Structure formats: structure tokens, C-alpha cells
Amino acid sequence: MTEVSSLTGRLLVAAPALADPNFDRAVVLLLDHDEEGSLGVVLNRPTPVGVGDILASWAGLTGEPDVVFQGGPVSLDSALGVAVIPGDEGSAQGSRLRAGHGEAPIGWRRVHGAICLVDLDAPPELLAAALGSLRIFAGYAGWGPGQLEAELADGAWYVVESEPGDVSSPRPENLWRAVLRRQRSELAMIATYPDDPSLN
């Protein structure tokens, strides 16, 4: 078996030709990626459901728009919290969230840089002071072993670096174009790809 280089914390940006309607113009943040498969959340699929309607205790900590996002087609009845915790892992703010030296943080798991996965079963007041922004996702996107690698080889996705602001973009409907536009390569040109190529 070939070794899988981890893409955890990076973005998958759907190529215009990707035919799956679940991922049309999707921007997926990979939360886990290893030889056992991949798991991520779609960052640009807001729903009309308010966070307060399903997780009232977390509603005051989410940014605009304060709605639940459809994280992907898998387990739509489950919720994931993804947040940005400003500062380095070793900062005073990060240290306050630790149970003790060498132990895992209380209530959250760092994914990449300032981006972390929040335990929605934890008391929100435990994390409120440290969270820079929070977004709630219903469901997630998942790939079995080798499945994502096959899609990448087929050109279905562009892999790019994430930025903390991607998680909390106030205009998620523009995220696909914005992420492509900031690339210093030919990917920036793809941001101009028309929504309906037949009208071009």
C-alpha cells in the first residue's frame, strides 16, 4: 500500500467539471486525512436553519451568518463544530484551555494552525473566551481509503492551503471564487469560470 501524505487542514476546491451535485463549486476543509480515509466539511453551503433552532446553547458564539451549514451528504443528523482559536498553540489563551501539561485540550482538538474541531457536548462557557469564531455543520463529507486520492488523480479537486478566515467567511456564497482568486497560479483564472458554461 502506498503511503498517504496527509492533507489535513487543507482545502479541496471543486473543479468546475466535478459532476456530483453535492459538491458543485464546493470548498471542503479536510479535518482528517490518512490511509484509513478522509473526512471534511463543506464551508460554503449555508442552510436556512438557525443555530439557535438546534443548538441554542452555542448560538451566541457563532459568526454571521448564524445558520447551520450543510457539511456534506453523510450523517446529516449529526453536528460538527469548527472554530478558529486565535494565537499559537502555546499561547496563554491556548494554555488556559489545557487540563494540564501534556494533556489534550479541554473541549477542542486542533486540526491545523488556528483551526480546531469543537466538542459540542462540552459546556459552551468553557470555550467562549477562547473562540475567535465558530461554525456549526450538519453532516460531513467522507471518503474511504484511496477514494479521495482517486478523485484527485481524476482532476475533480484542487488542493490549496486554508486560511483561518475561510471557516468564518461572512459571505460563504463567494468562497469558491475567493479561494481560487487568491492562488498564485493558473487556478486564479478558474475563478472566472462561468456558472453556466453554455452561456459563454
Short mmCIF file of C-alpha atoms in Angstrom, two decimals:
data_model
loop_
_atom_site.label_atom_id
_atom_site.label_comp_id
_atom_site.label_asym_id
_atom_site.label_seq_id
_atom_site.Cartn_x
_atom_site.Cartn_y
_atom_site.Cartn_z
CA MET A 1 0.00 0.00 0.00
CA THR A 2 1.34 3.44 -0.85
CA GLU A 3 1.86 5.93 1.95
CA VAL A 4 -0.71 8.72 2.09
CA SER A 5 0.64 12.23 2.58
CA SER A 6 -1.76 13.97 4.94
CA LEU A 7 -3.83 16.82 3.56
CA THR A 8 -5.44 17.54 6.95
CA GLY A 9 -6.19 21.24 7.30
CA ARG A 10 -6.04 21.94 3.57
CA LEU A 11 -8.90 22.87 1.27
CA LEU A 12 -10.40 20.83 -1.53
CA VAL A 13 -11.84 23.19 -4.13
CA ALA A 14 -14.21 21.52 -6.59
CA ALA A 15 -13.12 21.68 -10.21
CA PRO A 16 -15.82 23.15 -12.49
CA ALA A 17 -16.20 19.76 -14.21
CA LEU A 18 -16.98 17.87 -10.96
CA ALA A 19 -20.37 16.32 -11.72
CA ASP A 20 -21.56 15.40 -8.20
CA PRO A 21 -24.29 17.94 -7.23
CA ASN A 22 -23.32 17.54 -3.55
CA PHE A 23 -20.00 19.19 -4.36
CA ASP A 24 -20.83 21.67 -7.15
CA ARG A 25 -18.49 24.64 -6.51
CA ALA A 26 -17.78 23.26 -3.04
CA VAL A 27 -14.90 24.29 -0.78
CA VAL A 28 -14.14 21.45 1.64
CA LEU A 29 -11.94 21.80 4.71
CA LEU A 30 -10.24 18.45 5.40
CA LEU A 31 -10.44 17.67 9.13
CA ASP A 32 -8.79 14.24 8.82
CA HIS A 33 -6.86 12.56 6.01
CA ASP A 34 -4.83 9.38 6.35
CA GLU A 35 -4.59 5.83 4.99
CA GLU A 36 -7.98 5.00 6.56
CA GLY A 37 -9.79 7.68 4.55
CA SER A 38 -10.75 11.33 4.71
CA LEU A 39 -13.32 13.49 6.44
CA GLY A 40 -14.13 17.14 5.83
CA VAL A 41 -16.85 19.77 5.88
CA VAL A 42 -18.17 21.89 3.02
CA LEU A 43 -17.57 25.52 4.05
CA ASN A 44 -19.92 27.21 1.56
CA ARG A 45 -23.35 25.56 1.99
CA PRO A 46 -25.41 27.65 4.45
CA THR A 47 -28.89 26.33 5.24
CA PRO A 48 -31.93 28.39 6.29
CA VAL A 49 -31.83 26.74 9.75
CA GLY A 50 -30.61 28.99 12.56
CA VAL A 51 -28.04 27.61 15.01
CA GLY A 52 -30.39 28.65 17.83
CA ASP A 53 -33.06 26.32 16.43
CA ILE A 54 -30.98 23.19 17.04
CA LEU A 55 -28.11 24.12 19.38
CA ALA A 56 -29.38 27.09 21.37
CA SER A 57 -26.51 27.00 23.87
CA TRP A 58 -23.95 27.58 21.08
CA ALA A 59 -25.95 30.21 19.14
CA GLY A 60 -24.29 33.20 20.80
CA LEU A 61 -20.81 32.02 19.76
CA THR A 62 -21.37 31.58 16.02
CA GLY A 63 -20.48 34.25 13.48
CA GLU A 64 -22.55 35.66 10.62
CA PRO A 65 -24.43 34.13 9.03
CA ASP A 66 -25.55 32.42 12.26
CA VAL A 67 -27.07 29.43 10.47
CA VAL A 68 -26.21 25.76 10.30
CA PHE A 69 -24.11 24.78 7.28
CA GLN A 70 -24.55 21.52 5.38
CA GLY A 71 -21.13 19.97 5.91
CA GLY A 72 -21.70 17.21 3.41
CA PRO A 73 -24.01 14.38 2.43
CA VAL A 74 -23.01 11.96 5.25
CA SER A 75 -24.79 11.83 8.66
CA LEU A 76 -26.95 14.92 8.19
CA ASP A 77 -28.45 14.33 11.65
CA SER A 78 -25.08 14.86 13.36
CA ALA A 79 -23.43 18.20 14.12
CA LEU A 80 -19.78 19.24 13.99
CA GLY A 81 -18.36 22.48 15.34
CA VAL A 82 -15.34 24.03 13.61
CA ALA A 83 -13.76 27.10 15.13
CA VAL A 84 -10.79 29.40 14.94
CA ILE A 85 -8.81 29.80 18.15
CA PRO A 86 -6.59 32.83 17.73
CA GLY A 87 -2.95 32.64 18.80
CA ASP A 88 -0.40 29.87 18.75
CA GLU A 89 -0.99 26.55 20.45
CA GLY A 90 1.48 27.52 23.16
CA SER A 91 -0.01 30.96 23.82
CA ALA A 92 -1.53 31.92 27.17
CA GLN A 93 -5.00 31.71 25.66
CA GLY A 94 -4.34 28.21 24.33
CA SER A 95 -2.77 27.18 27.64
CA ARG A 96 -5.88 28.23 29.59
CA LEU A 97 -7.82 25.60 27.68
CA ARG A 98 -5.48 22.82 28.70
CA ALA A 99 -6.29 20.47 31.53
CA GLY A 100 -2.61 20.24 32.39
CA HIS A 101 0.82 19.87 30.87
CA GLY A 102 0.94 17.34 28.03
CA GLU A 103 -2.79 16.63 28.10
CA ALA A 104 -5.26 17.15 25.27
CA PRO A 105 -7.10 20.49 25.26
CA ILE A 106 -10.46 20.57 27.01
CA GLY A 107 -13.39 20.81 24.59
CA TRP A 108 -11.48 21.08 21.33
CA ARG A 109 -8.93 19.39 19.06
CA ARG A 110 -6.53 21.35 16.88
CA VAL A 111 -6.88 20.42 13.20
CA HIS A 112 -4.35 22.76 11.61
CA GLY A 113 -2.93 26.08 12.75
CA ALA A 114 -5.68 28.08 14.44
CA ILE A 115 -8.47 25.82 13.09
CA CYS A 116 -9.93 23.34 15.55
CA LEU A 117 -12.78 20.87 15.99
CA VAL A 118 -15.05 21.76 18.91
CA ASP A 119 -16.70 19.20 21.18
CA LEU A 120 -20.34 20.32 21.04
CA ASP A 121 -21.08 18.22 24.14
CA ALA A 122 -18.72 20.42 26.17
CA PRO A 123 -20.20 23.39 28.08
CA PRO A 124 -20.04 26.41 25.71
CA GLU A 125 -18.95 28.70 28.57
CA LEU A 126 -15.77 26.62 28.87
CA LEU A 127 -14.69 27.69 25.38
CA ALA A 128 -16.44 31.05 24.93
CA ALA A 129 -13.44 33.19 25.91
CA ALA A 130 -11.04 31.42 23.56
CA LEU A 131 -13.11 31.01 20.38
CA GLY A 132 -12.48 33.60 17.70
CA SER A 133 -15.32 32.26 15.56
CA LEU A 134 -17.46 29.14 15.39
CA ARG A 135 -19.43 27.48 12.65
CA ILE A 136 -21.84 24.55 13.07
CA PHE A 137 -22.10 21.91 10.33
CA ALA A 138 -24.81 19.29 9.87
CA GLY A 139 -23.22 16.26 8.29
CA TYR A 140 -19.84 15.89 6.66
CA ALA A 141 -18.06 14.73 3.52
CA GLY A 142 -16.32 11.37 3.78
CA TRP A 143 -14.07 9.24 1.59
CA GLY A 144 -12.94 5.66 2.12
CA PRO A 145 -9.30 4.52 1.84
CA GLY A 146 -7.86 5.65 -1.51
CA GLN A 147 -11.15 7.18 -2.69
CA LEU A 148 -10.08 10.82 -2.38
CA GLU A 149 -6.70 10.04 -3.96
CA ALA A 150 -8.54 8.57 -6.97
CA GLU A 151 -10.71 11.71 -7.28
CA LEU A 152 -7.60 13.90 -7.06
CA ALA A 153 -5.93 11.85 -9.79
CA ASP A 154 -9.05 12.36 -11.94
CA GLY A 155 -8.78 16.15 -11.52
CA ALA A 156 -12.03 16.51 -9.55
CA TRP A 157 -10.44 18.72 -6.86
CA TYR A 158 -7.78 21.39 -6.48
CA VAL A 159 -5.84 21.15 -3.20
CA VAL A 160 -4.89 24.54 -1.73
CA GLU A 161 -3.82 25.94 1.64
CA SER A 162 -6.57 27.01 4.03
CA GLU A 163 -6.70 30.30 5.90
CA PRO A 164 -8.48 30.73 9.26
CA GLY A 165 -10.89 33.23 7.66
CA ASP A 166 -12.20 30.53 5.30
CA VAL A 167 -14.02 28.86 8.20
CA SER A 168 -15.86 32.03 9.18
CA SER A 169 -16.33 33.78 5.85
CA PRO A 170 -19.33 36.16 6.22
CA ARG A 171 -20.11 35.63 2.52
CA PRO A 172 -19.83 31.87 2.06
CA GLU A 173 -21.56 32.01 -1.33
CA ASN A 174 -18.44 33.78 -2.69
CA LEU A 175 -15.88 31.43 -1.09
CA TRP A 176 -15.26 29.23 -4.14
CA ARG A 177 -14.25 32.19 -6.29
CA ALA A 178 -12.38 33.93 -3.43
CA VAL A 179 -10.21 30.91 -2.63
CA LEU A 180 -9.33 30.36 -6.29
CA ARG A 181 -8.70 34.06 -6.89
CA ARG A 182 -6.04 34.24 -4.15
CA GLN A 183 -3.94 31.44 -5.68
CA ARG A 184 -0.66 32.44 -7.32
CA SER A 185 -1.05 30.05 -10.22
CA GLU A 186 -3.31 29.28 -13.16
CA LEU A 187 -6.00 28.40 -10.57
CA ALA A 188 -6.71 32.11 -10.17
CA MET A 189 -8.07 32.14 -13.73
CA ILE A 190 -10.56 29.36 -12.91
CA ALA A 191 -12.31 31.79 -10.53
CA THR A 192 -13.70 33.49 -13.66
CA TYR A 193 -15.28 30.26 -14.92
CA PRO A 194 -18.96 30.97 -15.66
CA ASP A 195 -21.70 29.34 -13.58
CA ASP A 196 -23.25 28.03 -16.77
CA PRO A 197 -20.54 27.40 -19.39
CA SER A 198 -23.17 27.07 -22.16
CA LEU A 199 -23.83 30.82 -21.80
CA ASN A 200 -20.19 31.64 -22.53
#
